[in-house]
Structure formats: C-alpha cells, structure tokens
Short mmCIF file of C-alpha atoms in Angstrom, two decimals:
data_model
loop_
_atom_site.label_atom_id
_atom_site.label_comp_id
_atom_site.label_asym_id
_atom_site.label_seq_id
_atom_site.Cartn_x
_atom_site.Cartn_y
_atom_site.Cartn_z
CA UNK A 48 -33.93 25.92 19.50
CA UNK A 49 -29.93 28.52 19.25
CA UNK A 50 -31.93 30.09 16.84
CA UNK A 51 -35.50 30.61 18.40
CA UNK A 52 -33.26 32.00 21.54
CA UNK A 53 -31.70 34.55 19.28
CA UNK A 54 -35.22 35.58 17.54
CA UNK A 55 -36.64 36.25 20.72
CA UNK A 56 -33.57 38.42 21.82
CA UNK A 57 -34.30 40.11 19.14
CA UNK A 58 -37.00 41.09 18.61
CA UNK A 59 -37.37 42.34 22.77
CA UNK A 60 -35.87 45.93 21.83
CA UNK A 61 -37.73 45.94 18.95
CA UNK A 62 -40.98 45.89 21.20
CA UNK A 63 -39.51 47.70 24.27
CA UNK A 64 -38.28 50.26 21.16
CA UNK A 65 -42.51 50.61 19.79
CA UNK A 66 -43.65 50.58 22.87
CA UNK A 67 -41.42 53.97 23.30
CA UNK A 68 -41.80 55.66 20.86
CA UNK A 69 -45.90 55.14 21.85
CA UNK A 70 -45.23 56.44 24.80
CA UNK A 71 -43.36 58.92 23.75
CA UNK A 72 -45.85 59.67 21.08
CA UNK A 73 -48.94 59.51 23.50
CA UNK A 74 -46.93 62.25 25.76
CA UNK A 75 -47.27 65.20 22.89
CA UNK A 76 -50.97 65.17 22.91
CA UNK A 77 -51.42 63.53 26.62
CA UNK A 78 -49.34 65.89 28.91
CA UNK A 79 -50.18 63.71 32.29
CA UNK A 80 -50.36 60.26 31.17
CA UNK A 81 -46.61 59.61 33.16
CA UNK A 82 -48.69 60.94 36.32
CA UNK A 83 -51.83 58.50 35.26
CA UNK A 84 -49.80 55.92 34.56
CA UNK A 85 -47.21 56.27 37.79
CA UNK A 86 -51.18 56.98 39.96
CA UNK A 87 -52.85 53.29 38.30
CA UNK A 88 -49.91 51.40 39.26
CA UNK A 89 -48.95 52.92 42.86
CA UNK A 90 -53.00 52.51 44.02
CA UNK A 91 -53.77 49.51 42.40
CA UNK A 92 -50.78 47.99 44.44
CA UNK A 93 -50.99 50.11 47.46
CA UNK A 94 -55.23 48.85 47.72
CA UNK A 95 -53.41 45.14 47.00
CA UNK A 96 -51.12 45.14 49.36
CA UNK A 97 -53.14 46.48 52.39
CA UNK A 98 -55.84 44.05 51.94
CA UNK A 99 -52.25 41.68 52.31
CA UNK A 100 -51.74 42.94 55.80
CA UNK A 101 -55.43 42.60 56.26
CA UNK A 102 -55.45 38.47 56.11
CA UNK A 103 -51.80 38.51 56.88
CA UNK A 104 -50.19 37.42 53.67
CA UNK A 105 -48.65 40.59 52.67
CA UNK A 106 -46.60 39.02 50.49
CA UNK A 107 -48.54 36.85 48.71
CA UNK A 108 -51.01 39.41 48.25
CA UNK A 109 -47.82 42.26 47.09
CA UNK A 110 -46.95 39.66 44.55
CA UNK A 111 -49.85 39.87 43.10
CA UNK A 112 -51.19 43.77 43.26
CA UNK A 113 -47.44 43.99 41.96
CA UNK A 114 -49.05 42.83 38.69
CA UNK A 115 -52.28 43.56 38.62
CA UNK A 116 -50.61 46.86 38.70
CA UNK A 117 -48.65 46.77 35.80
CA UNK A 118 -52.21 44.83 34.14
CA UNK A 119 -53.65 47.68 35.18
CA UNK A 120 -50.82 50.41 33.59
CA UNK A 121 -50.44 48.42 30.10
CA UNK A 122 -54.19 48.67 29.96
CA UNK A 123 -55.42 52.57 30.88
CA UNK A 124 -52.08 53.18 28.85
CA UNK A 125 -53.40 51.30 25.80
CA UNK A 126 -56.82 53.04 25.97
CA UNK A 127 -54.85 57.17 26.13
CA UNK A 128 -53.39 55.89 24.03
CA UNK A 129 -55.21 54.51 21.16
CA UNK A 130 -57.76 58.25 22.17
CA UNK A 131 -54.10 60.46 21.25
CA UNK A 132 -54.08 58.65 18.09
CA UNK A 133 -57.12 59.05 17.29
CA UNK A 134 -57.47 63.26 18.42
CA UNK A 135 -54.29 62.88 16.12
CA UNK A 136 -55.70 61.27 13.15
CA UNK A 137 -58.89 63.63 13.61
CA UNK A 138 -59.77 65.75 10.90
CA UNK A 139 -57.29 64.59 8.95
CA UNK A 140 -57.09 63.66 5.68
CA UNK A 141 -57.43 59.32 5.08
CA UNK A 142 -58.52 58.91 9.22
CA UNK A 143 -61.31 57.80 8.54
CA UNK A 144 -59.43 54.45 6.04
CA UNK A 145 -57.00 53.67 8.30
CA UNK A 146 -59.84 52.88 10.64
CA UNK A 147 -61.68 50.64 8.64
CA UNK A 148 -58.41 48.58 7.89
CA UNK A 149 -58.81 47.91 11.94
CA UNK A 150 -61.64 47.24 11.67
CA UNK A 151 -61.05 42.88 12.28
CA UNK A 152 -61.96 40.11 10.43
CA UNK A 153 -63.38 39.81 8.16
CA UNK A 154 -64.23 43.60 6.66
CA UNK A 155 -63.09 43.84 2.90
CA UNK A 156 -62.63 47.92 2.48
CA UNK A 157 -62.37 49.25 -0.51
CA UNK A 158 -61.04 53.03 0.07
CA UNK A 159 -61.75 56.41 -2.08
CA UNK A 160 -64.57 54.81 -3.68
CA UNK A 161 -66.36 57.59 -5.09
CA UNK A 162 -63.92 61.72 -4.18
CA UNK A 163 -64.20 64.97 -5.84
CA UNK A 164 -61.75 67.94 -5.51
CA UNK A 165 -62.36 68.85 -2.06
CA UNK A 166 -61.33 65.69 -1.31
CA UNK A 167 -64.46 64.60 0.17
CA UNK A 168 -64.21 61.34 -0.12
CA UNK A 169 -66.70 58.07 0.12
CA UNK A 170 -65.22 55.04 1.72
CA UNK A 171 -67.01 51.15 1.14
CA UNK A 172 -66.63 47.69 3.52
CA UNK A 173 -68.40 45.36 2.66
CA UNK A 174 -68.77 43.09 5.92
CA UNK A 175 -71.90 40.24 7.31
CA UNK A 176 -74.15 43.67 7.99
CA UNK A 177 -74.22 43.60 4.30
CA UNK A 178 -72.47 47.07 3.40
CA UNK A 179 -71.09 50.24 4.95
CA UNK A 180 -69.87 53.62 2.95
CA UNK A 181 -68.45 55.87 5.06
CA UNK A 182 -67.36 60.04 4.72
CA UNK A 183 -65.17 61.79 5.38
CA UNK A 184 -65.07 65.45 4.57
CA UNK A 185 -66.71 68.61 4.84
CA UNK A 186 -70.85 67.49 5.22
CA UNK A 187 -73.30 69.42 3.30
CA UNK A 188 -70.53 67.94 -0.24
CA UNK A 189 -70.58 64.59 1.20
CA UNK A 190 -74.10 64.09 1.24
CA UNK A 191 -74.84 64.14 -2.75
CA UNK A 192 -71.14 61.40 -2.64
CA UNK A 193 -73.12 59.74 -0.09
CA UNK A 194 -76.94 59.60 -2.90
CA UNK A 195 -75.00 58.97 -5.67
CA UNK A 196 -72.97 55.91 -4.07
CA UNK A 197 -76.08 54.54 -1.67
CA UNK A 198 -77.34 54.62 -5.63
CA UNK A 199 -75.08 53.06 -7.76
CA UNK A 200 -75.21 49.85 -4.53
CA UNK A 201 -79.04 49.40 -4.51
CA UNK A 202 -78.43 49.42 -8.56
CA UNK A 203 -75.67 46.43 -8.13
CA UNK A 204 -76.57 44.66 -4.97
CA UNK A 205 -80.30 45.65 -4.93
CA UNK A 206 -79.96 41.85 -1.93
CA UNK A 207 -78.10 43.76 0.73
CA UNK A 208 -78.17 47.04 2.64
CA UNK A 209 -75.92 49.76 2.61
CA UNK A 210 -75.58 52.14 5.45
CA UNK A 211 -73.65 55.06 5.05
CA UNK A 212 -72.41 57.58 8.24
CA UNK A 213 -70.52 60.72 8.06
CA UNK A 214 -67.18 61.13 10.14
CA UNK A 215 -67.29 64.46 11.60
CA UNK A 216 -68.69 66.07 15.70
CA UNK A 217 -71.82 67.14 14.46
CA UNK A 218 -75.24 66.53 14.65
CA UNK A 219 -75.69 63.15 13.47
CA UNK A 220 -72.34 62.47 12.14
CA UNK A 221 -70.19 59.76 14.10
CA UNK A 222 -66.39 60.68 16.09
CA UNK A 223 -63.64 58.67 14.78
CA UNK A 224 -63.02 57.35 17.60
CA UNK A 225 -67.11 54.93 17.98
CA UNK A 226 -66.58 54.66 13.99
CA UNK A 227 -65.68 50.85 14.54
CA UNK A 228 -68.00 50.26 17.31
CA UNK A 229 -70.74 52.31 15.38
CA UNK A 230 -69.74 49.38 12.63
CA UNK A 231 -69.62 46.55 14.85
CA UNK A 232 -72.58 47.15 15.61
CA UNK A 233 -74.74 46.83 12.90
CA UNK A 234 -76.85 43.76 13.09
CA UNK A 235 -75.26 40.64 10.92
CA UNK A 236 -77.30 39.49 7.78
CA UNK A 237 -74.99 38.12 5.55
CA UNK A 238 -73.70 34.83 5.49
CA UNK A 239 -70.08 34.27 4.76
CA UNK A 240 -70.70 33.23 1.49
CA UNK A 241 -73.19 36.33 0.27
CA UNK A 242 -70.35 38.33 2.17
CA UNK A 243 -67.82 36.78 -1.01
CA UNK A 244 -70.33 37.01 -3.39
CA UNK A 245 -71.28 40.47 -2.79
CA UNK A 246 -67.66 41.94 -2.60
CA UNK A 247 -67.17 39.25 -6.50
CA UNK A 248 -69.67 41.36 -8.35
CA UNK A 249 -69.20 44.67 -6.55
CA UNK A 250 -65.52 44.65 -7.56
CA UNK A 251 -66.71 43.64 -10.46
CA UNK A 252 -68.49 46.95 -11.24
CA UNK A 253 -64.37 48.34 -10.69
CA UNK A 254 -64.07 51.43 -8.72
CA UNK A 255 -64.29 55.14 -9.07
CA UNK A 256 -60.90 55.10 -9.55
CA UNK A 257 -60.88 51.94 -12.31
CA UNK A 258 -63.73 53.73 -14.14
CA UNK A 259 -63.95 57.15 -14.22
CA UNK A 260 -60.45 58.84 -16.50
CA UNK A 261 -59.41 61.95 -14.58
CA UNK A 262 -60.49 64.89 -14.89
CA UNK A 263 -58.34 67.01 -17.72
CA UNK A 264 -55.42 69.27 -16.55
CA UNK A 265 -53.32 69.52 -12.65
CA UNK A 266 -54.83 67.34 -10.45
CA UNK A 267 -55.95 69.15 -6.98
CA UNK A 268 -53.51 69.20 -5.07
CA UNK A 269 -52.28 67.62 -2.68
CA UNK A 270 -55.12 64.48 -3.54
CA UNK A 271 -53.08 61.24 -3.23
CA UNK A 272 -54.06 57.52 -5.19
CA UNK A 273 -56.34 55.32 -3.21
CA UNK A 274 -55.47 51.57 -1.98
CA UNK A 275 -56.24 49.21 -5.50
CA UNK A 276 -56.35 52.25 -7.84
CA UNK A 277 -54.70 52.52 -11.96
CA UNK A 278 -51.93 50.57 -12.17
CA UNK A 279 -48.85 52.11 -15.38
CA UNK A 280 -49.04 50.24 -18.38
#
C-alpha cells in the first residue's frame, strides 16, 4: 500500500510539470490563454453563485460552480492547446504522420510509403474505412505520388476501398487539424478480420524503403528514414 502511495505521489509532480510545460508551449502561440482561462472560470463560477443566491443555496451552488469552473477551464485549455500545437506543426515535414499515429484504435499507420527527392511524402493508414493515403508536400507533386500509390494498392488489394487526402489549406485539401476528423467520418466498410487480412497483405508486399534501392550519391539534405525502414545487417 505504501508503495502505491509513493508511486502516486511521484506521479503527481510529473503531471503538474507536464501541464505547466503544455501551458508554456501554448502561451507562445496563444498570448491570451491566461486571460481566457481566467474569464471562463470566473464567469462559470459567478453564474452558479448568482443562481445559488436566487434560490437560497449559495453554498451548494458555489461549490458546484467552483467544480464546473475548473472543468470548463480545463476543456477550453485542452482545445486551445491542441489548436496551438497544430499551428506549430502546420507545414512541418512529418506532421501528418504524427496526427495519423493518434487517430485512434483500429487504425494501423505506415509513414512514408512513398517519397520523392523534394521530401513530398505519402503515408498510409488502414482501418475499417479501408486504406487511406495521406500526402503532405507540394500539391502538384504529391498528386503523381498519390496516383502511383493508389494504383499499387488497387493492384494488391483490389477488393478494399482506397481513399486519398492531401494535407494543406488550399482548395480540395484537408487542414492538418481536421485530418483526424475527416478520417473518422469515412464510412466503415470492413470488418475486423478484413482489416487484419489487408494489413497482412500490405506487410507482405513491403513498403517503399524496404523494396526500393536507395539512390546513389548523398541523400537529400534533411531526409530521414521513416519508422519501419530497413535495418542494418
């Protein structure tokens, strides 16, 4: 029992430190975060306290208002922190892959299944909606990457629907912050066993970095091997 209490005590400072770090990072992009959180908390508490005086139970409603004020501030903080994080990730290489890793249970993500020398990348996610190819980079260049990868998918798993999305802010593109929502809105057409079978077939096929020889000469500046790439022998 003592060990559990010690572990819980050790975890609390870690959580508080993480919250403080998140707040500092959010404040860099959202200067008004402190004022907004304070306003939300005060207004929520004030409304419930006023109702408490009106009905003759200021103490009970005051306590309830305090709890709800904390909850409301936490919700607002979470949303604004997420918005700030997406704002900082926007346009950064690999940002879409980071979002795909957090889509949710039931999705298997493989980053950088297709890539060119300009570091335009196509990532792949497999779930009950089928196969989703997500491209990030120059819109004109990634279209050819997407077309080639989609053709490959249709040849390997012809019975599975293949969707393609381009991350960006232009017409016909999906904003990074809306990528997860867009994927979750896709109709679910595969069962669990079908998703597993699809992943097995794609895994057997291998990905770009496993099957394609690396170009001769130095690698493009800043290029990184994706997770799951070839290991040194």
